[in-house]
Coordinates of C-alpha atoms and ligand atoms in Angstrom, one line a residue:
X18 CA 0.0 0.0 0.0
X19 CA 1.1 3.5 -0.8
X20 CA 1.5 5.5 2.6
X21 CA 2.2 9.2 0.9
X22 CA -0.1 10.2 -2.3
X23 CA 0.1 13.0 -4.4
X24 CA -2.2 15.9 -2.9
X25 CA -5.7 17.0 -4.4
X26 CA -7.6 20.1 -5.6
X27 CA -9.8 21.0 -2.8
X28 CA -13.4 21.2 -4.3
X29 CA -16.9 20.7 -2.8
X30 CA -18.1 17.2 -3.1
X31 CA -21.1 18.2 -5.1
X32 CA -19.4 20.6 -8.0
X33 CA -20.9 20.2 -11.5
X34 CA -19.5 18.9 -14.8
X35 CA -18.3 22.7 -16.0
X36 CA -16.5 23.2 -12.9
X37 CA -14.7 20.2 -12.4
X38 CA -13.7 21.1 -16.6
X39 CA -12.0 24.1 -15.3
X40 CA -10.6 23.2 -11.4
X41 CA -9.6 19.6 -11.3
X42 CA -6.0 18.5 -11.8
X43 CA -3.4 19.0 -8.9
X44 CA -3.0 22.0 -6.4
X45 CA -1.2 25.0 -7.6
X46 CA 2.4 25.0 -7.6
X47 CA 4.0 27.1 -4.8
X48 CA 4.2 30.6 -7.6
X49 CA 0.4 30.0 -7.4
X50 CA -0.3 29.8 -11.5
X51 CA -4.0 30.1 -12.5
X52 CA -3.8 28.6 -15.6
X53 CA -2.5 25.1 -15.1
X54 CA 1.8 24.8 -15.2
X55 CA 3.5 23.1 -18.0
X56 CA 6.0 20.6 -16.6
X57 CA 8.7 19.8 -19.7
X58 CA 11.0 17.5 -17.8
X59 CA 11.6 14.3 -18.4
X60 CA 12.6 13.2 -15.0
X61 CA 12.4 14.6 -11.2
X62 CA 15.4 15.2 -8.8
X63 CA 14.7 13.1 -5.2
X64 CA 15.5 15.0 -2.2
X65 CA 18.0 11.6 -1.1
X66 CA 18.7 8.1 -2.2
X67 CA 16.6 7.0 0.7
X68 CA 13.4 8.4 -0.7
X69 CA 14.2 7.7 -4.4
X70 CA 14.1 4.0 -3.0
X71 CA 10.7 4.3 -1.3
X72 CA 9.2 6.0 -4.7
X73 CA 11.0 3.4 -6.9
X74 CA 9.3 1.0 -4.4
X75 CA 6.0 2.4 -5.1
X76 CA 5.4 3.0 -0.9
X77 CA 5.2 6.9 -1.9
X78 CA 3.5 8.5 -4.9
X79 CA 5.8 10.8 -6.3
X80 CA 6.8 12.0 -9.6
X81 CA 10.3 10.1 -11.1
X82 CA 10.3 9.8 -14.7
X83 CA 7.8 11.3 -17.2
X84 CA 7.0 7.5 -19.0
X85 CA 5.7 6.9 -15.8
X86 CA 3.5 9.6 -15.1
X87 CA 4.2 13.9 -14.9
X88 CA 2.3 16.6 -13.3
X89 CA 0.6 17.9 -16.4
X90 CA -0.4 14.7 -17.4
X91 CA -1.5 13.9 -13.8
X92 CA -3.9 17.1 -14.0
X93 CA -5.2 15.8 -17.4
X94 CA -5.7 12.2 -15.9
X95 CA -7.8 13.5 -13.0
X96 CA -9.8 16.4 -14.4
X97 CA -11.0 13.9 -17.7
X98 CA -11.5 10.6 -14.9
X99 CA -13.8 13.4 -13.0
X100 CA -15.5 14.1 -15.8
X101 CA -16.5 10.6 -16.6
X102 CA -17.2 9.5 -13.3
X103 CA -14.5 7.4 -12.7
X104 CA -11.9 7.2 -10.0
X105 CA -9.0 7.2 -12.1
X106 CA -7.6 7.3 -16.0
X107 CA -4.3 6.5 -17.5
X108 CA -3.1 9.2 -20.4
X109 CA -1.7 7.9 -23.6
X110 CA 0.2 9.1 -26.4
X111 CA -3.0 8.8 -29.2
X112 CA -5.8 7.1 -29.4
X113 CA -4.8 3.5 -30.6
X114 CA -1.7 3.5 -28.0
X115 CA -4.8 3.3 -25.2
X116 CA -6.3 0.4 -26.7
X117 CA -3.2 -1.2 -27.3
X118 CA -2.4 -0.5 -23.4
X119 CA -6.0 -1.9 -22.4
X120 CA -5.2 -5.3 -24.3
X121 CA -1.9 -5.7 -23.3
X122 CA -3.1 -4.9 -19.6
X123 CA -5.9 -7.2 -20.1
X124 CA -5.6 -10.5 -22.3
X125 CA -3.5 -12.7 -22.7
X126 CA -2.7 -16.1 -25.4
X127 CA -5.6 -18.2 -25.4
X128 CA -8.7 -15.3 -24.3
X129 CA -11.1 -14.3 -26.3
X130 CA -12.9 -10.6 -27.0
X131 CA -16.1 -9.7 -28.1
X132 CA -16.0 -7.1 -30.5
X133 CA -18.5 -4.9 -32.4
X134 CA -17.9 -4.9 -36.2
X135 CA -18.6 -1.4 -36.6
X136 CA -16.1 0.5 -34.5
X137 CA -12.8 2.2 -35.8
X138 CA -10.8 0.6 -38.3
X139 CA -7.8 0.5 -36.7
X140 CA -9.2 -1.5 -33.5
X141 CA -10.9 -4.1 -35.7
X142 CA -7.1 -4.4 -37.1
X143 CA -5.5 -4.4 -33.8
X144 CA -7.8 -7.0 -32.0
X145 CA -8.1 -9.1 -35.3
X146 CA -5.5 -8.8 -36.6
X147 CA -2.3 -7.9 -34.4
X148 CA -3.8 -9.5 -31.5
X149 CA -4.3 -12.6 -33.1
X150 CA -1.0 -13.3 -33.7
X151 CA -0.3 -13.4 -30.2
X152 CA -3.2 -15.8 -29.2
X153 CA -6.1 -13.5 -28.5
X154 CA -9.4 -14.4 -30.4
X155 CA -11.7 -12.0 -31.5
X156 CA -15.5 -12.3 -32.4
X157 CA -16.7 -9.5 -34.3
X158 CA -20.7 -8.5 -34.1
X159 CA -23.5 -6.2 -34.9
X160 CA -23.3 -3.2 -33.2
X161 CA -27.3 -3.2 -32.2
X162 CA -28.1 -6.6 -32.0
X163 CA -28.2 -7.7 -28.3
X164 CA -28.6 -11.0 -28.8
X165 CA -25.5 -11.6 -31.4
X166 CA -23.5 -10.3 -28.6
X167 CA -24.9 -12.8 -25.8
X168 CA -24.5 -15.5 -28.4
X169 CA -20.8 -14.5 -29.3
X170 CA -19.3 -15.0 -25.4
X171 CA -17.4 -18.3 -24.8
X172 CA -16.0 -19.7 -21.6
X173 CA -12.7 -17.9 -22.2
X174 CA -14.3 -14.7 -23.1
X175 CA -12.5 -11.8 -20.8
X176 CA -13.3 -8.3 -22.7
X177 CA -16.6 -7.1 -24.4
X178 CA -15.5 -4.1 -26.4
X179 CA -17.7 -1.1 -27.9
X180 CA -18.1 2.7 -29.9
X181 CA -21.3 4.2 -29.5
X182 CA -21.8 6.0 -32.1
X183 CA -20.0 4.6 -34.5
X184 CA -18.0 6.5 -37.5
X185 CA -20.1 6.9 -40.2
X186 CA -23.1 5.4 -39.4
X187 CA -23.8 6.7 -36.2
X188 CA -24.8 3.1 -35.1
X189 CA -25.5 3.5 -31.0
X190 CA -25.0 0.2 -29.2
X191 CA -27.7 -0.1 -25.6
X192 CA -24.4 -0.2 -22.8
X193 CA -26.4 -1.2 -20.2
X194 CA -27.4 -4.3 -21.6
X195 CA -23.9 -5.1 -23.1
X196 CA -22.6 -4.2 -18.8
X197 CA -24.8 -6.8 -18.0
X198 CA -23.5 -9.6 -20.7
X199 CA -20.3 -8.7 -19.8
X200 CA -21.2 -9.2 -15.7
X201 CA -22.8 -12.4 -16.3
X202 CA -19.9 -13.7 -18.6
X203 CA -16.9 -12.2 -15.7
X204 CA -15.7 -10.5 -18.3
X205 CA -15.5 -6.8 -18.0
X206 CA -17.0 -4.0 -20.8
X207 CA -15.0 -1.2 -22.3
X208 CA -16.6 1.5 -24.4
X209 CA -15.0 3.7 -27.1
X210 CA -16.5 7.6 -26.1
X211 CA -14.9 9.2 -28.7
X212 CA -18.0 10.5 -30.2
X213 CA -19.6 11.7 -27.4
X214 CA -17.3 12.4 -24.9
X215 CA -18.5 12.9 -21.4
X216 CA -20.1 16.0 -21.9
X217 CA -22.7 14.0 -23.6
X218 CA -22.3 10.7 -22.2
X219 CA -20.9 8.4 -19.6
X220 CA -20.2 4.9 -20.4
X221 CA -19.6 4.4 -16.9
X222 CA -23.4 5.4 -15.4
X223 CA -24.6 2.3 -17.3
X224 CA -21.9 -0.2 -16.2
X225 CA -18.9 0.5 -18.7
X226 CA -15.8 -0.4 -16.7
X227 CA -13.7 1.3 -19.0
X228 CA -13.8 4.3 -21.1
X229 CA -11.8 4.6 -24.0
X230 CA -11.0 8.1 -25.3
X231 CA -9.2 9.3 -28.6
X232 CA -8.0 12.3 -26.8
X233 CA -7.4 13.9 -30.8
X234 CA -11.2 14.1 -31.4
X235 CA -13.0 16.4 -28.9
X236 CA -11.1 16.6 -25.6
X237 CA -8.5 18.1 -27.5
X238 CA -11.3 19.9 -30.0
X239 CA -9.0 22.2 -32.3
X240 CA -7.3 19.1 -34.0
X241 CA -3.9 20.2 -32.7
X242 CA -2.4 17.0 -31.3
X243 CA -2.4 13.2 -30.9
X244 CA -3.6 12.0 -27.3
X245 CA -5.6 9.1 -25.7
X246 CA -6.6 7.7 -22.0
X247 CA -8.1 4.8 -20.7
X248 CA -10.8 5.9 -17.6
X249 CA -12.1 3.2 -14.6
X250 CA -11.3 2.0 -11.2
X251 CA -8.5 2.9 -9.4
X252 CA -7.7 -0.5 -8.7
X253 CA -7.6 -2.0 -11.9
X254 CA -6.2 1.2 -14.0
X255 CA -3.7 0.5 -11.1
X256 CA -2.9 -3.4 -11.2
X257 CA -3.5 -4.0 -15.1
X258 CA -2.0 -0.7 -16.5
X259 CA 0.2 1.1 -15.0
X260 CA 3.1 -1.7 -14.8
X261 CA 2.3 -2.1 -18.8
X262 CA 2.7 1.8 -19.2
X263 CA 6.1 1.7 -17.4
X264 CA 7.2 -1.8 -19.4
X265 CA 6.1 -0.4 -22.5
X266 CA 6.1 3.3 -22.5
X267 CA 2.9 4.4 -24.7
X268 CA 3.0 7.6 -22.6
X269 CA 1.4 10.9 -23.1
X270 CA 4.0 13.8 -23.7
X271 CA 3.9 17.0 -21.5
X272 CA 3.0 19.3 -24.3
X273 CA -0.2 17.2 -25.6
X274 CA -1.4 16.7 -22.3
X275 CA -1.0 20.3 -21.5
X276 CA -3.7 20.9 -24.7
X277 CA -6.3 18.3 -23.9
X278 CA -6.4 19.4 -20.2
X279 CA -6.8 22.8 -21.3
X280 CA -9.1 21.9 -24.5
X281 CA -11.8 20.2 -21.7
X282 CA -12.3 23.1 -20.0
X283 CA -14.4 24.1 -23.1
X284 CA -15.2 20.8 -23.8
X285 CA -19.5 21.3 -23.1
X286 CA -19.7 24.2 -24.5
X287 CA -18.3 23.2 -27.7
X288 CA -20.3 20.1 -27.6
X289 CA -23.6 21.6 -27.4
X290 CA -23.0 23.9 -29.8
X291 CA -21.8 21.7 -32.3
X292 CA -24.6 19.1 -31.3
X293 CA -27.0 22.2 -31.8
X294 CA -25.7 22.9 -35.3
X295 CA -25.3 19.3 -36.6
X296 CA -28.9 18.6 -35.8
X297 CA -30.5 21.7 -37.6
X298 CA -28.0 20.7 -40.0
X299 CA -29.2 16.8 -40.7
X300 CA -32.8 18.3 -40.0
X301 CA -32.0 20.4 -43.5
X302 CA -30.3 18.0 -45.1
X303 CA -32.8 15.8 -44.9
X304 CA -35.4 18.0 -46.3
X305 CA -33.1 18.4 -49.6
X306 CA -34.4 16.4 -52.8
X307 CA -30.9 15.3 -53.8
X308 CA -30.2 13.2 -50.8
X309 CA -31.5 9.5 -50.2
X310 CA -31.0 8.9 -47.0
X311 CA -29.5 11.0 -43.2
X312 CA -27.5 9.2 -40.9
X313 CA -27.9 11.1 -37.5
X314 CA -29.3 10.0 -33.9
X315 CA -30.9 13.0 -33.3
X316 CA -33.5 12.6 -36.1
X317 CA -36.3 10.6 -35.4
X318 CA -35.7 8.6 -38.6
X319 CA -32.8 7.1 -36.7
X320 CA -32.8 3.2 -35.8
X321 CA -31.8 3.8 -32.6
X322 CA -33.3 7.4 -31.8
X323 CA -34.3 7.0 -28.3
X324 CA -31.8 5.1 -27.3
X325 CA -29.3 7.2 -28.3
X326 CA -31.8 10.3 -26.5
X327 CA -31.6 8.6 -23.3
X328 CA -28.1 7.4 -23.0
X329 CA -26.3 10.6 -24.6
X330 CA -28.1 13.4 -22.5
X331 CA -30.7 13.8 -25.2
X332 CA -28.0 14.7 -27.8
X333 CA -27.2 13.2 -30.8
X334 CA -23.5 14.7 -31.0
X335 CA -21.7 16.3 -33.9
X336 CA -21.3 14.1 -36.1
X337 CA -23.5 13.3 -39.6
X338 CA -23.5 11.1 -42.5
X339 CA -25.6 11.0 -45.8
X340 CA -26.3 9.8 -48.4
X341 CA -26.8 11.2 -52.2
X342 CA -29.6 10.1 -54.2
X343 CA -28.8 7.4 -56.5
X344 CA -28.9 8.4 -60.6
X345 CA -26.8 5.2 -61.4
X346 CA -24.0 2.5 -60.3
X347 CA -21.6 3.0 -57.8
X348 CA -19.2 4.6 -59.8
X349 CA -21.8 7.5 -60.4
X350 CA -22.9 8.0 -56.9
X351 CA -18.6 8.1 -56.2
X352 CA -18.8 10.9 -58.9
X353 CA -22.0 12.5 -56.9
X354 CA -20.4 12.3 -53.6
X355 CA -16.7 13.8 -54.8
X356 CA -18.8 16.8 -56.7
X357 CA -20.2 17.7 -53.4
X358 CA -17.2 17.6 -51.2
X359 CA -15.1 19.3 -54.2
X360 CA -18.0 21.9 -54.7
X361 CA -17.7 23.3 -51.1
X362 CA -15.2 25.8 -50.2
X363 CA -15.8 26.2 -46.3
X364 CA -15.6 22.1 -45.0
X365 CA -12.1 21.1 -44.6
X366 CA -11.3 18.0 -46.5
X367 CA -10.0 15.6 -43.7
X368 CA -10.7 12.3 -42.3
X369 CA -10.0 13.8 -39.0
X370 CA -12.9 15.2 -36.7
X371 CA -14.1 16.8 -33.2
X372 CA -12.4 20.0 -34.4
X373 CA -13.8 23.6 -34.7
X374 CA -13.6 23.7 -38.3
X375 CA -16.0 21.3 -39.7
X376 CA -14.7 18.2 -41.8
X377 CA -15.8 16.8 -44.2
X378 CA -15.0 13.0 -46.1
X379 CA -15.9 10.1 -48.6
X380 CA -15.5 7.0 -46.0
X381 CA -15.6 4.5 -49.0
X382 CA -12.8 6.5 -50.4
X383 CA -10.7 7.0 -47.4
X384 CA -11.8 5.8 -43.5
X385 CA -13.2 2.4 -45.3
X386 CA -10.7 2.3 -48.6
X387 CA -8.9 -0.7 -47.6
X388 CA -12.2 -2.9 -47.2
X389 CA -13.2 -5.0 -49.8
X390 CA -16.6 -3.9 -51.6
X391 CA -18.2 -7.1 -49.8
X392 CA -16.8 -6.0 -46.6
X393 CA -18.1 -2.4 -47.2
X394 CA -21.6 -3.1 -48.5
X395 CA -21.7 -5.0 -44.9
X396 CA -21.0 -2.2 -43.3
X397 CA -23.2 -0.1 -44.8
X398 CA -20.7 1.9 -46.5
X399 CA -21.9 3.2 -49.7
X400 CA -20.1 5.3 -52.6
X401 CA -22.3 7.9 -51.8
X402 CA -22.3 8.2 -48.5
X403 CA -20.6 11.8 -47.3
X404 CA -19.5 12.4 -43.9
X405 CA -19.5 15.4 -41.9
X406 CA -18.3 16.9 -38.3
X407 CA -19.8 19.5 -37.5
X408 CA -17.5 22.3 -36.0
X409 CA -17.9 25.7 -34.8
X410 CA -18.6 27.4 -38.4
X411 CA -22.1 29.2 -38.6
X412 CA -25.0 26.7 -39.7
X413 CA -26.3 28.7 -42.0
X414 CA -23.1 28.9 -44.3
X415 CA -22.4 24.8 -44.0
X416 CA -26.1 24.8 -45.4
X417 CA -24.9 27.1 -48.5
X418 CA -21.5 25.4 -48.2
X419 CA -23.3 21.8 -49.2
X420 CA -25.9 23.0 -51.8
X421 CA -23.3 24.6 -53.8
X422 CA -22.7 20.9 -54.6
X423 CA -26.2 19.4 -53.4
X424 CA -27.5 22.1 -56.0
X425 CA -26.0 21.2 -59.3
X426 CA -25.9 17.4 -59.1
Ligands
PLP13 C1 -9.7 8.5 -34.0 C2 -10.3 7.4 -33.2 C3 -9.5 6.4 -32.5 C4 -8.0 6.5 -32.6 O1 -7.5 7.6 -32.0 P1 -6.1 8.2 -32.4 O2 -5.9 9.3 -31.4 O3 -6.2 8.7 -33.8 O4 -5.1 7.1 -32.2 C5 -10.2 5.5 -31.8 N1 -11.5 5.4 -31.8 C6 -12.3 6.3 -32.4 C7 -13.8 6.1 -32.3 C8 -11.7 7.3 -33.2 O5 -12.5 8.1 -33.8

């Protein structure tokens, strides 16, 4: 057991999401900074070898080396694990690196994962494919269908592993009922929260035990750097993850940290208002002849519409796909789709998203290019379908932005 921790912000028990965006991290230095210190050190002097011992012993929490953990990094940790709900979170350096981190911390050869088929490319590659190589098994199913997931666990299943919504379709998986799968299989849940982050959601009020974050999207929010973190109980972000993080090193620099602790301070805000605009925004497009079909959880045309109501604070987020109406084959509704991304002149071109400036994208083309047309048409993933994240741009010109191209198909 640790005897000496590292000392907290002092805040009433019963502060509010907006505060605990702006206070949480670690007490103020002894200059008294408002705005939170930027440690760039890679390592910390010990006051004697005596003390270095106890820290390298893990009977004191101190700062030693930044792979292990750093100030700045430690104020991001606590501020997003706040936010969340949770009682602790482990920073990493993007994304993938705390996925990577929560299988290495978790499985080992000869377990098996349930996975749904519709989150990120990249984790479908790195459980099925990098994974596997090492022994781990991974089933992959639908992202709404309950029962596929009760049917997919095995005796030797350990983690269930979801995205809700998913990227493009905006699929939204029901968490409480995969918690419960999970509990009555031992195996524990963890839930991607990229798109929602917790100012809409938290994975962890319906049972999640951990939540995954892509710290690039919207914690960060002006697409400046690479960052991740993996959020849940003390004791296992403790026992499974922090010896990986110091075998392995997959940690967070100084810098990035700094950004994502400072971009969630305006994390709600920006997610209202880009939840506000992306929904008058799918409202319009789907009023618009030339589109076929609007992929969005805040319209009522959505599969999963209440669902997604309930478990994402009534929100359906920022981000939007559609489709353009069909004239011909694929290769035509390619042509469609490229004419309206090429036609606009505000969107930014990117695969990326959560940033202030909207993106826009051709998923077949780019996200989803390395699928096989099978594998896409499975998905869902057609060559017409256009993505969108909404930003901070005004509504009204993303409207004028899109019929430049929406206009003259
Ligand atoms: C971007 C993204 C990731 C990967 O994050 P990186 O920071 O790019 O490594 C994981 N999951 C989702 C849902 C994402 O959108």
């Amino acid at each position: 057991m640790m005897d000496k921790k590292i000392s907290r912000v002092e805040l009433p028990d019963d502060v509010r999401l907006s505060t605990i965006a702006v206070r949480e991290g670690l007490p103020r230095s002894q200059w008294g900074e408002n705005s939170e210190a930027l440690f760039m050190t890679s390592s910390f002097v010990q006051p004697d070898a005596a003390t270095a011992a106890a820290r390298f012993a893990n009977e004191e929490e101190a700062f030693i080396y930044s792979r292990f953990t750093n100030p700045t990094v430690m104020m991001m940790e606590r501020r997003l694990a706040a936010m969340e709900g949770t009682e602790a979170c482990i920073a990493t350096s993007s994304g993938m690196a705390a996925i990577l981190l929560l299988a290495m911390g978790l499985l080992k050869a000869g377990d098996h994962v349930v996975c749904s088929q519709s989150v990120f490319g990249s984790t479908i590659m790195l459980l099925g494919r990098e994974f596997a190589k090492f022994g781990v098994e991974t089933g992959f199913v639908s992202q709404t269908d309950v029962g596929a997931w009760r049917r997919a666990i095995k005796p030797n299943t350990k983690l269930l592993f979801a995205e809700s919504p998913t990227n493009p379709l905006t699929e939204v998986c029901d968490i409480g009922a995969l918690s419960e799968i999970a509990k009555s299989a031992g195996a524990l849940l963890a839930v991607d929260n990229c798109f929602c982050s917790p100012a809409l959601q938290k994975p962890a009020e319906y049972g999640a035990d951990f939540i995954i974050h892509s710290g690039t999207k919207y914690l960060d929010g002006q697409g400046r750097v690479i960052a991740g973190a993996i959020c849940g109980s003390e004791k296992l972000i403790n026992e499974k993850f922090v010896p990986v993080m110091r075998s392995a090193g997959m940690s967070l620099s100084p810098f990035n940290a700094w950004i994502v602790l400072k971009g969630l301070e305006t994390l709600s805000i920006r997610m209202r208002a880009q939840s506000e605009a992306a929904m008058k925004l799918a409202t319009w497009l789907e009023q618009q002849p030339s589109i076929e079909r609007v992929y969005y959880p805040g319209l009522k045309s959505h599969p999963q519409h209440e669902l997604a109501m309930a478990q994402q604070g009534g929100s359906g987020g920022a981000v939007l796909s559609f489709i353009v109406k069909s004239k011909g084959d694929a290769a035509q509704a390619r042509k469609d789709a490229f004419h309206v991304i090429d036609s606009t002149q505000i969107c930014s071109i990117t695969a990326n998203l959560g940033d202030t400036k909207t993106t826009i994208t051709h998923p077949a083309s780019t996200s989803h290019g390395r699928l096989t047309e099978e594998q896409r048409h499975a998905a869902g993933i057609t060559q017409g379908m256009i993505r969108v994240a909404v930003g901070l741009d005004d509504v009204d010109d993303l409207k004028a932005d899109l019929l430049r191209g929406l206009g003259t198909l």
